[in-house]
Amino acid sequence: MSNYYPISKIVGSKITYYRKMNGMTLNQIANIIGVSEQQQSRYEHGINRINLDRLNQYAEIFNISILEFFIFTEIEKEYIKKEFPIKTRGNIYEEI
């Protein structure tokens, strides 16, 4: 397993996607959110986890529902399963 957090990496890539779709630079979004450019980069690469309050800030800036960050494609689901294995009685990934 890598040093990154798999779900944070996917959420971070979605932040990058929405940032670019809104024509914003890394520096611009960092200033709006109130973090350093380095911290913003760490969020977008999944190195640092993002709390829900901060994630809600991104959703408001991008004018999307916070749920958009948690709608995973099949490829993203497979990545999560591979990088973050969990043994349960049922299949938790069916609910993702």
PDB file of C-alpha atoms in Angstrom:
ATOM      1  CA  MET A   1       0.000   0.000   0.000  1.00  0.00           C
ATOM      2  CA  SER A   2       1.278   3.456  -0.836  1.00  0.00           C
ATOM      3  CA  ASN A   3       1.778   6.345   1.577  1.00  0.00           C
ATOM      4  CA  TYR A   4      -1.192   8.066   0.012  1.00  0.00           C
ATOM      5  CA  TYR A   5      -4.811   7.720   1.057  1.00  0.00           C
ATOM      6  CA  PRO A   6      -6.680   6.093  -1.860  1.00  0.00           C
ATOM      7  CA  ILE A   7     -10.012   7.821  -1.331  1.00  0.00           C
ATOM      8  CA  SER A   8      -8.273  11.145  -0.709  1.00  0.00           C
ATOM      9  CA  LYS A   9      -6.350  10.639  -3.946  1.00  0.00           C
ATOM     10  CA  ILE A  10      -9.581  10.167  -5.906  1.00  0.00           C
ATOM     11  CA  VAL A  11     -11.280  13.111  -4.192  1.00  0.00           C
ATOM     12  CA  GLY A  12      -8.153  15.184  -4.836  1.00  0.00           C
ATOM     13  CA  SER A  13      -8.229  14.324  -8.524  1.00  0.00           C
ATOM     14  CA  LYS A  14     -11.848  15.467  -8.630  1.00  0.00           C
ATOM     15  CA  ILE A  15     -10.840  18.767  -7.024  1.00  0.00           C
ATOM     16  CA  THR A  16      -8.165  19.153  -9.700  1.00  0.00           C
ATOM     17  CA  TYR A  17     -10.741  18.384 -12.401  1.00  0.00           C
ATOM     18  CA  TYR A  18     -13.266  20.953 -11.120  1.00  0.00           C
ATOM     19  CA  ARG A  19     -10.529  23.535 -10.524  1.00  0.00           C
ATOM     20  CA  LYS A  20      -9.343  23.240 -14.119  1.00  0.00           C
ATOM     21  CA  MET A  21     -12.912  23.196 -15.465  1.00  0.00           C
ATOM     22  CA  ASN A  22     -13.397  26.526 -13.681  1.00  0.00           C
ATOM     23  CA  GLY A  23     -10.195  27.923 -15.215  1.00  0.00           C
ATOM     24  CA  MET A  24      -8.466  28.297 -11.861  1.00  0.00           C
ATOM     25  CA  THR A  25      -4.780  27.885 -11.100  1.00  0.00           C
ATOM     26  CA  LEU A  26      -3.431  26.031  -8.099  1.00  0.00           C
ATOM     27  CA  ASN A  27      -2.451  29.359  -6.576  1.00  0.00           C
ATOM     28  CA  GLN A  28      -5.892  30.903  -7.129  1.00  0.00           C
ATOM     29  CA  ILE A  29      -7.820  28.076  -5.448  1.00  0.00           C
ATOM     30  CA  ALA A  30      -5.285  27.942  -2.598  1.00  0.00           C
ATOM     31  CA  ASN A  31      -5.827  31.658  -1.926  1.00  0.00           C
ATOM     32  CA  ILE A  32      -9.614  31.299  -1.984  1.00  0.00           C
ATOM     33  CA  ILE A  33      -9.561  28.274   0.335  1.00  0.00           C
ATOM     34  CA  GLY A  34      -6.977  29.915   2.593  1.00  0.00           C
ATOM     35  CA  VAL A  35      -4.159  27.377   2.356  1.00  0.00           C
ATOM     36  CA  SER A  36      -0.675  27.456   0.886  1.00  0.00           C
ATOM     37  CA  GLU A  37      -0.110  26.361  -2.691  1.00  0.00           C
ATOM     38  CA  GLN A  38       1.895  23.416  -1.324  1.00  0.00           C
ATOM     39  CA  GLN A  39      -1.009  22.327   0.895  1.00  0.00           C
ATOM     40  CA  GLN A  40      -3.415  22.631  -2.032  1.00  0.00           C
ATOM     41  CA  SER A  41      -1.126  20.442  -4.126  1.00  0.00           C
ATOM     42  CA  ARG A  42      -1.025  17.866  -1.322  1.00  0.00           C
ATOM     43  CA  TYR A  43      -4.826  17.798  -1.224  1.00  0.00           C
ATOM     44  CA  GLU A  44      -5.044  17.336  -4.975  1.00  0.00           C
ATOM     45  CA  HIS A  45      -2.496  14.501  -4.949  1.00  0.00           C
ATOM     46  CA  GLY A  46      -4.087  12.684  -2.006  1.00  0.00           C
ATOM     47  CA  ILE A  47      -1.056  13.161   0.226  1.00  0.00           C
ATOM     48  CA  ASN A  48      -3.059  14.992   2.899  1.00  0.00           C
ATOM     49  CA  ARG A  49      -6.632  14.200   3.859  1.00  0.00           C
ATOM     50  CA  ILE A  50      -9.348  16.805   3.470  1.00  0.00           C
ATOM     51  CA  ASN A  51     -11.926  17.256   6.224  1.00  0.00           C
ATOM     52  CA  LEU A  52     -15.596  17.601   5.331  1.00  0.00           C
ATOM     53  CA  ASP A  53     -15.783  21.294   6.168  1.00  0.00           C
ATOM     54  CA  ARG A  54     -12.952  22.048   3.755  1.00  0.00           C
ATOM     55  CA  LEU A  55     -14.478  19.754   1.132  1.00  0.00           C
ATOM     56  CA  ASN A  56     -17.724  21.679   1.488  1.00  0.00           C
ATOM     57  CA  GLN A  57     -15.772  24.888   0.744  1.00  0.00           C
ATOM     58  CA  TYR A  58     -14.627  23.362  -2.542  1.00  0.00           C
ATOM     59  CA  ALA A  59     -18.171  22.292  -3.397  1.00  0.00           C
ATOM     60  CA  GLU A  60     -19.447  25.834  -2.805  1.00  0.00           C
ATOM     61  CA  ILE A  61     -16.661  27.370  -4.903  1.00  0.00           C
ATOM     62  CA  PHE A  62     -17.299  24.950  -7.774  1.00  0.00           C
ATOM     63  CA  ASN A  63     -21.085  25.257  -7.352  1.00  0.00           C
ATOM     64  CA  ILE A  64     -21.565  21.490  -7.033  1.00  0.00           C
ATOM     65  CA  SER A  65     -22.973  19.150  -4.422  1.00  0.00           C
ATOM     66  CA  ILE A  66     -20.432  17.772  -1.959  1.00  0.00           C
ATOM     67  CA  LEU A  67     -21.706  14.350  -3.045  1.00  0.00           C
ATOM     68  CA  GLU A  68     -20.021  14.817  -6.435  1.00  0.00           C
ATOM     69  CA  PHE A  69     -16.707  14.071  -4.745  1.00  0.00           C
ATOM     70  CA  PHE A  70     -17.979  10.631  -3.692  1.00  0.00           C
ATOM     71  CA  ILE A  71     -19.554   9.382  -6.901  1.00  0.00           C
ATOM     72  CA  PHE A  72     -16.936   6.878  -8.015  1.00  0.00           C
ATOM     73  CA  THR A  73     -16.474   5.335 -11.443  1.00  0.00           C
ATOM     74  CA  GLU A  74     -15.939   1.582 -11.723  1.00  0.00           C
ATOM     75  CA  ILE A  75     -12.203   2.170 -12.212  1.00  0.00           C
ATOM     76  CA  GLU A  76     -12.074   4.298  -9.051  1.00  0.00           C
ATOM     77  CA  LYS A  77     -13.954   1.603  -7.111  1.00  0.00           C
ATOM     78  CA  GLU A  78     -11.442  -1.028  -8.230  1.00  0.00           C
ATOM     79  CA  TYR A  79      -8.572   1.236  -7.215  1.00  0.00           C
ATOM     80  CA  ILE A  80     -10.092   1.711  -3.746  1.00  0.00           C
ATOM     81  CA  LYS A  81     -10.574  -2.057  -3.349  1.00  0.00           C
ATOM     82  CA  LYS A  82      -6.964  -2.711  -4.326  1.00  0.00           C
ATOM     83  CA  GLU A  83      -5.382   0.017  -2.215  1.00  0.00           C
ATOM     84  CA  PHE A  84      -7.703  -0.136   0.778  1.00  0.00           C
ATOM     85  CA  PRO A  85      -8.723  -3.759   1.375  1.00  0.00           C
ATOM     86  CA  ILE A  86     -11.292  -4.271   4.106  1.00  0.00           C
ATOM     87  CA  LYS A  87     -12.512  -7.650   5.288  1.00  0.00           C
ATOM     88  CA  THR A  88     -16.208  -7.546   6.111  1.00  0.00           C
ATOM     89  CA  ARG A  89     -19.084 -10.009   6.238  1.00  0.00           C
ATOM     90  CA  GLY A  90     -20.712  -8.306   3.292  1.00  0.00           C
ATOM     91  CA  ASN A  91     -19.332  -6.466   0.329  1.00  0.00           C
ATOM     92  CA  ILE A  92     -19.024  -2.847   1.417  1.00  0.00           C
ATOM     93  CA  TYR A  93     -18.032  -1.836  -2.108  1.00  0.00           C
ATOM     94  CA  GLU A  94     -21.453  -2.718  -3.470  1.00  0.00           C
ATOM     95  CA  GLU A  95     -22.774   0.270  -1.535  1.00  0.00           C
ATOM     96  CA  ILE A  96     -20.152   2.717  -2.844  1.00  0.00           C
TER      97      ILE A  96
END
